[in-house]
Amino acid sequence: MGTEENPKISILLCVYKPAGETEFRQAVCSMIRQTFRDWEMLLYDDGSEERYQQIIRKTASMDSRIRYIRGNENRGLSHGLNACLKQARGQYIARMDADDISHPERLEKLYDFLQKHKEYQWAGSNTLLFDEKGTYGKREMPKIPKSADFLKYSPYIHPAVMFRKSILLKTGGYKMLHRGEDYELFMRLHVQGYQGYNLQELLFKYREDENTYKHRKYRYQMEEVKIRLHGFKEMKILKVSTFYYVIKPLLIGLVPYPLLMKLKPYVRKEMYVERYAESKS
């Protein structure tokens, strides 16, 4: 058994100006209600303004296992995750985002799997997709992702994943990127010979709503193109036939938000799911 000073799992949750206090509290409460109890949460405030800081501090006070950490300025998710990683005391690192929901058995099932399967360095799961109107679909991830599974999008849902902390420390943690730090990390780990696994269970609810698309920035799509180009080269999957996947973020970024919403009821579910997944990576 772990102790308060040495918990089994460290949950890393970084937040900057939470868009909705209710959604933020729901995300944190979904971790407080986990059947696996031996955890700590490092709740990192990435330099939010005073009024948001009060919301984050109030949320952190809901459970004694939550440690509030504040950055002096907004430096992005990669910086926040690395800062938390340095202070994490757990054997495992579980990710969580400030507007998603974890199934009550998520930590327990991921922990049990990694304890039994030493050949895998991290594990994720399938996920339901939801917005302000409710659940609209799901993503079924490949059980044991291979190189080709990285072409369309990351075959792991970052906030649904649990890592062995040792592998993150050994490989240098997250690169300082504005977006796509998870995609880059998973490709880098695969290139170095490490393997992850996706439990074929719906252990996570992944939010994709109006705010996601209203705040898209085309320069982030350009950054993802660079991540894909480098990663595909390293993974030896960059070919003439796969180059379309390198520039795909640029094509997605050209679709106006109002048009995307109008098309939503008419496109096939898997196309809709794929597009939304790529916009958030």
PDB file of C-alpha atoms in Angstrom:
ATOM      1  CA  MET A   1       0.000   0.000   0.000  1.00  0.00           C
ATOM      2  CA  GLY A   2       1.082   3.549  -0.630  1.00  0.00           C
ATOM      3  CA  THR A   3       0.953   6.344   1.906  1.00  0.00           C
ATOM      4  CA  GLU A   4      -0.048   9.985   1.860  1.00  0.00           C
ATOM      5  CA  GLU A   5       3.646  10.807   1.398  1.00  0.00           C
ATOM      6  CA  ASN A   6       4.144   8.098  -1.213  1.00  0.00           C
ATOM      7  CA  PRO A   7       0.915   7.471  -3.158  1.00  0.00           C
ATOM      8  CA  LYS A   8       0.696   4.864  -5.909  1.00  0.00           C
ATOM      9  CA  ILE A   9      -0.633   7.276  -8.543  1.00  0.00           C
ATOM     10  CA  SER A  10       0.010  10.958  -9.232  1.00  0.00           C
ATOM     11  CA  ILE A  11      -2.715  12.652 -11.293  1.00  0.00           C
ATOM     12  CA  LEU A  12      -1.497  15.617 -13.343  1.00  0.00           C
ATOM     13  CA  LEU A  13      -4.182  18.198 -14.114  1.00  0.00           C
ATOM     14  CA  CYS A  14      -3.109  21.530 -15.587  1.00  0.00           C
ATOM     15  CA  VAL A  15      -5.614  24.339 -16.028  1.00  0.00           C
ATOM     16  CA  TYR A  16      -5.573  27.892 -17.316  1.00  0.00           C
ATOM     17  CA  LYS A  17      -8.624  30.119 -16.865  1.00  0.00           C
ATOM     18  CA  PRO A  18     -11.219  27.311 -16.674  1.00  0.00           C
ATOM     19  CA  ALA A  19     -14.050  28.125 -19.080  1.00  0.00           C
ATOM     20  CA  GLY A  20     -16.722  26.802 -16.736  1.00  0.00           C
ATOM     21  CA  GLU A  21     -16.515  26.284 -12.964  1.00  0.00           C
ATOM     22  CA  THR A  22     -19.153  23.545 -13.071  1.00  0.00           C
ATOM     23  CA  GLU A  23     -17.345  21.553 -15.759  1.00  0.00           C
ATOM     24  CA  PHE A  24     -14.025  21.989 -13.958  1.00  0.00           C
ATOM     25  CA  ARG A  25     -15.437  20.769 -10.645  1.00  0.00           C
ATOM     26  CA  GLN A  26     -17.084  17.812 -12.395  1.00  0.00           C
ATOM     27  CA  ALA A  27     -13.722  16.791 -13.846  1.00  0.00           C
ATOM     28  CA  VAL A  28     -12.002  16.933 -10.457  1.00  0.00           C
ATOM     29  CA  CYS A  29     -14.915  15.204  -8.711  1.00  0.00           C
ATOM     30  CA  SER A  30     -14.697  12.329 -11.191  1.00  0.00           C
ATOM     31  CA  MET A  31     -11.204  11.667  -9.816  1.00  0.00           C
ATOM     32  CA  ILE A  32     -12.229  12.125  -6.175  1.00  0.00           C
ATOM     33  CA  ARG A  33     -14.878   9.436  -6.732  1.00  0.00           C
ATOM     34  CA  GLN A  34     -12.430   6.865  -8.063  1.00  0.00           C
ATOM     35  CA  THR A  35     -12.662   3.370  -6.602  1.00  0.00           C
ATOM     36  CA  PHE A  36      -8.841   3.418  -6.409  1.00  0.00           C
ATOM     37  CA  ARG A  37      -8.113   5.678  -3.449  1.00  0.00           C
ATOM     38  CA  ASP A  38      -4.319   5.754  -3.182  1.00  0.00           C
ATOM     39  CA  TRP A  39      -3.553   8.823  -5.278  1.00  0.00           C
ATOM     40  CA  GLU A  40      -2.494  12.448  -5.185  1.00  0.00           C
ATOM     41  CA  MET A  41      -3.525  15.135  -7.627  1.00  0.00           C
ATOM     42  CA  LEU A  42      -1.143  17.882  -8.677  1.00  0.00           C
ATOM     43  CA  LEU A  43      -3.503  20.665  -9.729  1.00  0.00           C
ATOM     44  CA  TYR A  44      -1.403  23.153 -11.660  1.00  0.00           C
ATOM     45  CA  ASP A  45      -2.675  26.701 -12.214  1.00  0.00           C
ATOM     46  CA  ASP A  46      -0.862  27.949 -15.307  1.00  0.00           C
ATOM     47  CA  GLY A  47      -0.773  31.618 -14.335  1.00  0.00           C
ATOM     48  CA  SER A  48      -4.535  32.289 -14.365  1.00  0.00           C
ATOM     49  CA  GLU A  49      -5.882  35.722 -13.412  1.00  0.00           C
ATOM     50  CA  GLU A  50      -7.056  36.308  -9.848  1.00  0.00           C
ATOM     51  CA  ARG A  51     -10.744  35.506 -10.395  1.00  0.00           C
ATOM     52  CA  TYR A  52      -9.870  32.168 -11.994  1.00  0.00           C
ATOM     53  CA  GLN A  53      -7.206  31.489  -9.388  1.00  0.00           C
ATOM     54  CA  GLN A  54      -9.893  31.644  -6.714  1.00  0.00           C
ATOM     55  CA  ILE A  55     -11.978  29.032  -8.567  1.00  0.00           C
ATOM     56  CA  ILE A  56      -8.974  26.719  -8.920  1.00  0.00           C
ATOM     57  CA  ARG A  57      -7.979  27.108  -5.246  1.00  0.00           C
ATOM     58  CA  LYS A  58     -11.555  26.443  -4.152  1.00  0.00           C
ATOM     59  CA  THR A  59     -11.680  23.308  -6.276  1.00  0.00           C
ATOM     60  CA  ALA A  60      -8.322  22.125  -4.925  1.00  0.00           C
ATOM     61  CA  SER A  61      -9.689  22.394  -1.387  1.00  0.00           C
ATOM     62  CA  MET A  62     -12.314  19.705  -2.061  1.00  0.00           C
ATOM     63  CA  ASP A  63      -9.937  16.871  -1.143  1.00  0.00           C
ATOM     64  CA  SER A  64      -6.815  16.688   1.020  1.00  0.00           C
ATOM     65  CA  ARG A  65      -5.064  14.586  -1.621  1.00  0.00           C
ATOM     66  CA  ILE A  66      -5.059  17.534  -4.049  1.00  0.00           C
ATOM     67  CA  ARG A  67      -1.912  19.676  -4.103  1.00  0.00           C
ATOM     68  CA  TYR A  68      -2.338  23.146  -5.585  1.00  0.00           C
ATOM     69  CA  ILE A  69       0.639  24.407  -7.591  1.00  0.00           C
ATOM     70  CA  ARG A  70       0.712  27.809  -9.255  1.00  0.00           C
ATOM     71  CA  GLY A  71       2.822  29.039 -12.108  1.00  0.00           C
ATOM     72  CA  ASN A  72       3.664  32.749 -12.122  1.00  0.00           C
ATOM     73  CA  GLU A  73       2.820  33.125 -15.803  1.00  0.00           C
ATOM     74  CA  ASN A  74       0.968  31.288 -18.537  1.00  0.00           C
ATOM     75  CA  ARG A  75       3.561  29.003 -20.155  1.00  0.00           C
ATOM     76  CA  GLY A  76       1.402  26.271 -21.641  1.00  0.00           C
ATOM     77  CA  LEU A  77       0.470  22.672 -20.983  1.00  0.00           C
ATOM     78  CA  SER A  78       3.892  21.156 -21.700  1.00  0.00           C
ATOM     79  CA  HIS A  79       5.567  23.349 -19.092  1.00  0.00           C
ATOM     80  CA  GLY A  80       2.856  22.640 -16.536  1.00  0.00           C
ATOM     81  CA  LEU A  81       3.055  18.884 -17.024  1.00  0.00           C
ATOM     82  CA  ASN A  82       6.840  18.884 -16.675  1.00  0.00           C
ATOM     83  CA  ALA A  83       6.615  21.043 -13.555  1.00  0.00           C
ATOM     84  CA  CYS A  84       4.139  18.595 -12.018  1.00  0.00           C
ATOM     85  CA  LEU A  85       6.177  15.590 -13.105  1.00  0.00           C
ATOM     86  CA  LYS A  86       9.138  16.891 -11.102  1.00  0.00           C
ATOM     87  CA  GLN A  87       7.016  16.995  -7.938  1.00  0.00           C
ATOM     88  CA  ALA A  88       5.012  13.815  -8.493  1.00  0.00           C
ATOM     89  CA  ARG A  89       5.496  11.179  -5.798  1.00  0.00           C
ATOM     90  CA  GLY A  90       3.564   8.323  -7.374  1.00  0.00           C
ATOM     91  CA  GLN A  91       4.869   5.269  -9.182  1.00  0.00           C
ATOM     92  CA  TYR A  92       2.385   5.980 -11.966  1.00  0.00           C
ATOM     93  CA  ILE A  93       1.375   9.203 -13.703  1.00  0.00           C
ATOM     94  CA  ALA A  94      -2.271   9.564 -14.713  1.00  0.00           C
ATOM     95  CA  ARG A  95      -3.334  12.415 -16.969  1.00  0.00           C
ATOM     96  CA  MET A  96      -6.549  14.357 -16.661  1.00  0.00           C
ATOM     97  CA  ASP A  97      -7.957  17.452 -18.357  1.00  0.00           C
ATOM     98  CA  ALA A  98     -10.036  20.147 -16.700  1.00  0.00           C
ATOM     99  CA  ASP A  99     -13.222  19.537 -18.668  1.00  0.00           C
ATOM    100  CA  ASP A 100     -13.335  15.757 -19.166  1.00  0.00           C
ATOM    101  CA  ILE A 101     -14.846  13.011 -17.007  1.00  0.00           C
ATOM    102  CA  SER A 102     -13.196   9.799 -15.769  1.00  0.00           C
ATOM    103  CA  HIS A 103     -15.183   6.610 -15.173  1.00  0.00           C
ATOM    104  CA  PRO A 104     -15.105   5.689 -11.447  1.00  0.00           C
ATOM    105  CA  GLU A 105     -13.034   2.557 -12.147  1.00  0.00           C
ATOM    106  CA  ARG A 106     -10.583   4.192 -14.541  1.00  0.00           C
ATOM    107  CA  LEU A 107      -7.586   4.387 -12.180  1.00  0.00           C
ATOM    108  CA  GLU A 108      -8.200   0.964 -10.690  1.00  0.00           C
ATOM    109  CA  LYS A 109      -8.384  -0.789 -14.044  1.00  0.00           C
ATOM    110  CA  LEU A 110      -5.353   0.970 -15.529  1.00  0.00           C
ATOM    111  CA  TYR A 111      -3.314   0.372 -12.383  1.00  0.00           C
ATOM    112  CA  ASP A 112      -4.201  -3.328 -12.258  1.00  0.00           C
ATOM    113  CA  PHE A 113      -3.363  -3.749 -15.936  1.00  0.00           C
ATOM    114  CA  LEU A 114       0.063  -2.118 -15.691  1.00  0.00           C
ATOM    115  CA  GLN A 115       0.877  -4.046 -12.539  1.00  0.00           C
ATOM    116  CA  LYS A 116       0.204  -7.304 -14.370  1.00  0.00           C
ATOM    117  CA  HIS A 117       1.728  -6.385 -17.752  1.00  0.00           C
ATOM    118  CA  LYS A 118       5.276  -5.114 -17.337  1.00  0.00           C
ATOM    119  CA  GLU A 119       5.808  -5.183 -21.128  1.00  0.00           C
ATOM    120  CA  TYR A 120       3.676  -2.041 -21.506  1.00  0.00           C
ATOM    121  CA  GLN A 121       4.885   1.359 -20.338  1.00  0.00           C
ATOM    122  CA  TRP A 122       1.519   3.104 -20.417  1.00  0.00           C
ATOM    123  CA  ALA A 123      -2.140   2.268 -20.897  1.00  0.00           C
ATOM    124  CA  GLY A 124      -5.234   4.131 -22.036  1.00  0.00           C
ATOM    125  CA  SER A 125      -8.764   3.203 -23.002  1.00  0.00           C
ATOM    126  CA  ASN A 126     -11.655   3.796 -25.348  1.00  0.00           C
ATOM    127  CA  THR A 127     -13.721   6.921 -24.743  1.00  0.00           C
ATOM    128  CA  LEU A 128     -17.139   8.466 -25.111  1.00  0.00           C
ATOM    129  CA  LEU A 129     -17.335  11.875 -26.788  1.00  0.00           C
ATOM    130  CA  PHE A 130     -19.618  14.573 -25.423  1.00  0.00           C
ATOM    131  CA  ASP A 131     -20.450  18.261 -25.598  1.00  0.00           C
ATOM    132  CA  GLU A 132     -22.946  20.611 -23.982  1.00  0.00           C
ATOM    133  CA  LYS A 133     -25.814  18.612 -25.508  1.00  0.00           C
ATOM    134  CA  GLY A 134     -24.626  15.252 -24.189  1.00  0.00           C
ATOM    135  CA  THR A 135     -22.838  12.199 -25.566  1.00  0.00           C
ATOM    136  CA  TYR A 136     -22.641  12.089 -29.354  1.00  0.00           C
ATOM    137  CA  GLY A 137     -20.250   9.216 -30.132  1.00  0.00           C
ATOM    138  CA  LYS A 138     -17.269   7.195 -29.065  1.00  0.00           C
ATOM    139  CA  ARG A 139     -13.699   6.450 -30.095  1.00  0.00           C
ATOM    140  CA  GLU A 140     -12.482   2.893 -30.131  1.00  0.00           C
ATOM    141  CA  MET A 141      -8.695   2.908 -29.966  1.00  0.00           C
ATOM    142  CA  PRO A 142      -6.408   0.195 -31.352  1.00  0.00           C
ATOM    143  CA  LYS A 143      -5.580  -2.312 -28.622  1.00  0.00           C
ATOM    144  CA  ILE A 144      -1.827  -2.432 -29.310  1.00  0.00           C
ATOM    145  CA  PRO A 145      -1.035   0.554 -31.577  1.00  0.00           C
ATOM    146  CA  LYS A 146       1.582   0.135 -34.299  1.00  0.00           C
ATOM    147  CA  SER A 147       3.417   2.744 -36.361  1.00  0.00           C
ATOM    148  CA  ALA A 148       0.733   2.960 -39.061  1.00  0.00           C
ATOM    149  CA  ASP A 149      -1.866   3.814 -36.418  1.00  0.00           C
ATOM    150  CA  PHE A 150      -0.199   7.218 -35.966  1.00  0.00           C
ATOM    151  CA  LEU A 151      -1.026   8.403 -39.481  1.00  0.00           C
ATOM    152  CA  LYS A 152      -4.553   9.699 -38.920  1.00  0.00           C
ATOM    153  CA  TYR A 153      -4.116  10.891 -35.336  1.00  0.00           C
ATOM    154  CA  SER A 154      -2.580   9.793 -32.075  1.00  0.00           C
ATOM    155  CA  PRO A 155      -3.779   6.256 -31.257  1.00  0.00           C
ATOM    156  CA  TYR A 156      -3.826   7.153 -27.554  1.00  0.00           C
ATOM    157  CA  ILE A 157      -6.180   9.611 -25.842  1.00  0.00           C
ATOM    158  CA  HIS A 158      -3.741  11.609 -23.772  1.00  0.00           C
ATOM    159  CA  PRO A 159      -5.915  12.638 -20.789  1.00  0.00           C
ATOM    160  CA  ALA A 160      -7.162   9.038 -20.518  1.00  0.00           C
ATOM    161  CA  VAL A 161      -3.674   7.530 -20.221  1.00  0.00           C
ATOM    162  CA  MET A 162      -1.646   6.312 -17.239  1.00  0.00           C
ATOM    163  CA  PHE A 163       2.172   6.094 -17.566  1.00  0.00           C
ATOM    164  CA  ARG A 164       4.892   4.490 -15.548  1.00  0.00           C
ATOM    165  CA  LYS A 165       6.611   7.570 -14.130  1.00  0.00           C
ATOM    166  CA  SER A 166      10.031   6.019 -14.745  1.00  0.00           C
ATOM    167  CA  ILE A 167       9.542   6.032 -18.525  1.00  0.00           C
ATOM    168  CA  LEU A 168       8.569   9.715 -18.607  1.00  0.00           C
ATOM    169  CA  LEU A 169      11.614  10.662 -16.535  1.00  0.00           C
ATOM    170  CA  LYS A 170      13.916   8.455 -18.595  1.00  0.00           C
ATOM    171  CA  THR A 171      12.785   9.929 -21.921  1.00  0.00           C
ATOM    172  CA  GLY A 172      12.789  13.579 -20.856  1.00  0.00           C
ATOM    173  CA  GLY A 173       9.090  14.265 -20.359  1.00  0.00           C
ATOM    174  CA  TYR A 174       7.208  16.635 -22.653  1.00  0.00           C
ATOM    175  CA  LYS A 175       8.690  18.815 -25.383  1.00  0.00           C
ATOM    176  CA  MET A 176       7.875  22.515 -25.122  1.00  0.00           C
ATOM    177  CA  LEU A 177       5.159  22.779 -27.762  1.00  0.00           C
ATOM    178  CA  HIS A 178       2.021  24.913 -27.974  1.00  0.00           C
ATOM    179  CA  ARG A 179      -0.089  21.945 -29.068  1.00  0.00           C
ATOM    180  CA  GLY A 180       0.459  18.301 -29.952  1.00  0.00           C
ATOM    181  CA  GLU A 181       2.831  17.564 -27.072  1.00  0.00           C
ATOM    182  CA  ASP A 182       1.060  14.249 -26.534  1.00  0.00           C
ATOM    183  CA  TYR A 183       1.304  13.214 -30.190  1.00  0.00           C
ATOM    184  CA  GLU A 184       5.025  14.009 -30.201  1.00  0.00           C
ATOM    185  CA  LEU A 185       5.580  12.131 -26.936  1.00  0.00           C
ATOM    186  CA  PHE A 186       3.835   8.955 -28.042  1.00  0.00           C
ATOM    187  CA  MET A 187       5.714   8.856 -31.359  1.00  0.00           C
ATOM    188  CA  ARG A 188       9.012   9.466 -29.571  1.00  0.00           C
ATOM    189  CA  LEU A 189       8.306   6.634 -27.131  1.00  0.00           C
ATOM    190  CA  HIS A 190       7.456   4.261 -29.968  1.00  0.00           C
ATOM    191  CA  VAL A 191      10.632   5.183 -31.852  1.00  0.00           C
ATOM    192  CA  GLN A 192      12.640   4.325 -28.723  1.00  0.00           C
ATOM    193  CA  GLY A 193      11.043   0.885 -28.620  1.00  0.00           C
ATOM    194  CA  TYR A 194       8.425   1.365 -25.903  1.00  0.00           C
ATOM    195  CA  GLN A 195       4.857   0.154 -26.233  1.00  0.00           C
ATOM    196  CA  GLY A 196       1.486   1.222 -24.885  1.00  0.00           C
ATOM    197  CA  TYR A 197      -1.878  -0.492 -24.707  1.00  0.00           C
ATOM    198  CA  ASN A 198      -5.513   0.583 -24.883  1.00  0.00           C
ATOM    199  CA  LEU A 199      -8.040  -1.217 -22.710  1.00  0.00           C
ATOM    200  CA  GLN A 200     -11.101  -1.910 -24.822  1.00  0.00           C
ATOM    201  CA  GLU A 201     -13.404  -0.357 -22.254  1.00  0.00           C
ATOM    202  CA  LEU A 202     -15.121   3.036 -22.098  1.00  0.00           C
ATOM    203  CA  LEU A 203     -13.290   4.469 -19.098  1.00  0.00           C
ATOM    204  CA  PHE A 204     -13.307   8.126 -20.127  1.00  0.00           C
ATOM    205  CA  LYS A 205     -15.585  10.900 -21.413  1.00  0.00           C
ATOM    206  CA  TYR A 206     -13.774  13.340 -23.687  1.00  0.00           C
ATOM    207  CA  ARG A 207     -15.307  16.801 -24.115  1.00  0.00           C
ATOM    208  CA  GLU A 208     -15.463  18.414 -27.547  1.00  0.00           C
ATOM    209  CA  ASP A 209     -17.726  21.450 -27.560  1.00  0.00           C
ATOM    210  CA  GLU A 210     -18.155  24.861 -29.109  1.00  0.00           C
ATOM    211  CA  ASN A 211     -15.216  26.400 -27.218  1.00  0.00           C
ATOM    212  CA  THR A 212     -12.775  23.940 -28.777  1.00  0.00           C
ATOM    213  CA  TYR A 213     -13.410  25.220 -32.282  1.00  0.00           C
ATOM    214  CA  LYS A 214     -13.867  28.879 -31.511  1.00  0.00           C
ATOM    215  CA  HIS A 215     -10.322  28.959 -30.127  1.00  0.00           C
ATOM    216  CA  ARG A 216      -8.578  27.073 -32.932  1.00  0.00           C
ATOM    217  CA  LYS A 217      -5.469  28.842 -34.214  1.00  0.00           C
ATOM    218  CA  TYR A 218      -4.015  28.060 -37.593  1.00  0.00           C
ATOM    219  CA  ARG A 219      -0.437  28.355 -36.338  1.00  0.00           C
ATOM    220  CA  TYR A 220      -1.116  25.376 -34.083  1.00  0.00           C
ATOM    221  CA  GLN A 221      -2.118  23.394 -37.151  1.00  0.00           C
ATOM    222  CA  MET A 222       1.239  24.361 -38.681  1.00  0.00           C
ATOM    223  CA  GLU A 223       3.013  23.151 -35.564  1.00  0.00           C
ATOM    224  CA  GLU A 224       1.243  19.800 -35.830  1.00  0.00           C
ATOM    225  CA  VAL A 225       2.408  19.496 -39.430  1.00  0.00           C
ATOM    226  CA  LYS A 226       5.999  19.832 -38.190  1.00  0.00           C
ATOM    227  CA  ILE A 227       5.367  17.260 -35.448  1.00  0.00           C
ATOM    228  CA  ARG A 228       3.921  14.821 -37.971  1.00  0.00           C
ATOM    229  CA  LEU A 229       6.717  15.360 -40.483  1.00  0.00           C
ATOM    230  CA  HIS A 230       9.442  14.712 -37.930  1.00  0.00           C
ATOM    231  CA  GLY A 231       7.620  11.880 -36.201  1.00  0.00           C
ATOM    232  CA  PHE A 232       6.723  10.073 -39.414  1.00  0.00           C
ATOM    233  CA  LYS A 233      10.340  10.273 -40.561  1.00  0.00           C
ATOM    234  CA  GLU A 234      11.582   8.818 -37.284  1.00  0.00           C
ATOM    235  CA  MET A 235       8.971   6.073 -37.371  1.00  0.00           C
ATOM    236  CA  LYS A 236       9.795   5.348 -41.032  1.00  0.00           C
ATOM    237  CA  ILE A 237       6.208   5.777 -42.191  1.00  0.00           C
ATOM    238  CA  LEU A 238       6.768   8.935 -44.256  1.00  0.00           C
ATOM    239  CA  LYS A 239       6.114   8.080 -47.905  1.00  0.00           C
ATOM    240  CA  VAL A 240       4.520   9.694 -50.924  1.00  0.00           C
ATOM    241  CA  SER A 241       1.385   7.714 -50.145  1.00  0.00           C
ATOM    242  CA  THR A 242       1.267   8.971 -46.540  1.00  0.00           C
ATOM    243  CA  PHE A 243       2.236  12.623 -47.095  1.00  0.00           C
ATOM    244  CA  TYR A 244      -1.440  13.565 -47.142  1.00  0.00           C
ATOM    245  CA  TYR A 245      -1.532  12.828 -43.408  1.00  0.00           C
ATOM    246  CA  VAL A 246       1.300  15.308 -42.839  1.00  0.00           C
ATOM    247  CA  ILE A 247      -0.673  18.229 -44.274  1.00  0.00           C
ATOM    248  CA  LYS A 248      -4.080  17.045 -43.090  1.00  0.00           C
ATOM    249  CA  PRO A 249      -4.141  19.442 -40.069  1.00  0.00           C
ATOM    250  CA  LEU A 250      -3.886  22.385 -42.478  1.00  0.00           C
ATOM    251  CA  LEU A 251      -6.879  21.146 -44.450  1.00  0.00           C
ATOM    252  CA  ILE A 252      -8.913  20.660 -41.285  1.00  0.00           C
ATOM    253  CA  GLY A 253      -7.932  24.124 -40.097  1.00  0.00           C
ATOM    254  CA  LEU A 254      -9.433  25.666 -43.238  1.00  0.00           C
ATOM    255  CA  VAL A 255     -12.937  24.425 -42.431  1.00  0.00           C
ATOM    256  CA  PRO A 256     -14.881  27.365 -40.917  1.00  0.00           C
ATOM    257  CA  TYR A 257     -16.486  26.654 -37.571  1.00  0.00           C
ATOM    258  CA  PRO A 258     -20.076  27.519 -38.676  1.00  0.00           C
ATOM    259  CA  LEU A 259     -19.785  25.176 -41.664  1.00  0.00           C
ATOM    260  CA  LEU A 260     -18.410  22.417 -39.487  1.00  0.00           C
ATOM    261  CA  MET A 261     -21.401  22.720 -37.168  1.00  0.00           C
ATOM    262  CA  LYS A 262     -23.880  22.686 -40.067  1.00  0.00           C
ATOM    263  CA  LEU A 263     -22.290  19.555 -41.479  1.00  0.00           C
ATOM    264  CA  LYS A 264     -22.214  17.809 -38.129  1.00  0.00           C
ATOM    265  CA  PRO A 265     -25.604  16.049 -38.382  1.00  0.00           C
ATOM    266  CA  TYR A 266     -24.912  14.775 -41.890  1.00  0.00           C
ATOM    267  CA  VAL A 267     -21.391  13.392 -41.865  1.00  0.00           C
ATOM    268  CA  ARG A 268     -20.663   9.768 -41.014  1.00  0.00           C
ATOM    269  CA  LYS A 269     -19.913   9.251 -37.307  1.00  0.00           C
ATOM    270  CA  GLU A 270     -16.345   8.051 -37.827  1.00  0.00           C
ATOM    271  CA  MET A 271     -15.496  11.127 -39.944  1.00  0.00           C
ATOM    272  CA  TYR A 272     -16.989  13.413 -37.296  1.00  0.00           C
ATOM    273  CA  VAL A 273     -15.098  11.659 -34.526  1.00  0.00           C
ATOM    274  CA  GLU A 274     -11.819  11.746 -36.421  1.00  0.00           C
ATOM    275  CA  ARG A 275     -12.077  15.449 -37.169  1.00  0.00           C
ATOM    276  CA  TYR A 276     -12.827  16.355 -33.578  1.00  0.00           C
ATOM    277  CA  ALA A 277     -10.018  14.181 -32.265  1.00  0.00           C
ATOM    278  CA  GLU A 278      -7.492  15.872 -34.520  1.00  0.00           C
ATOM    279  CA  SER A 279      -8.623  19.371 -33.553  1.00  0.00           C
ATOM    280  CA  LYS A 280      -7.869  18.746 -29.872  1.00  0.00           C
ATOM    281  CA  SER A 281      -4.506  17.013 -30.303  1.00  0.00           C
TER     282      SER A 281
END
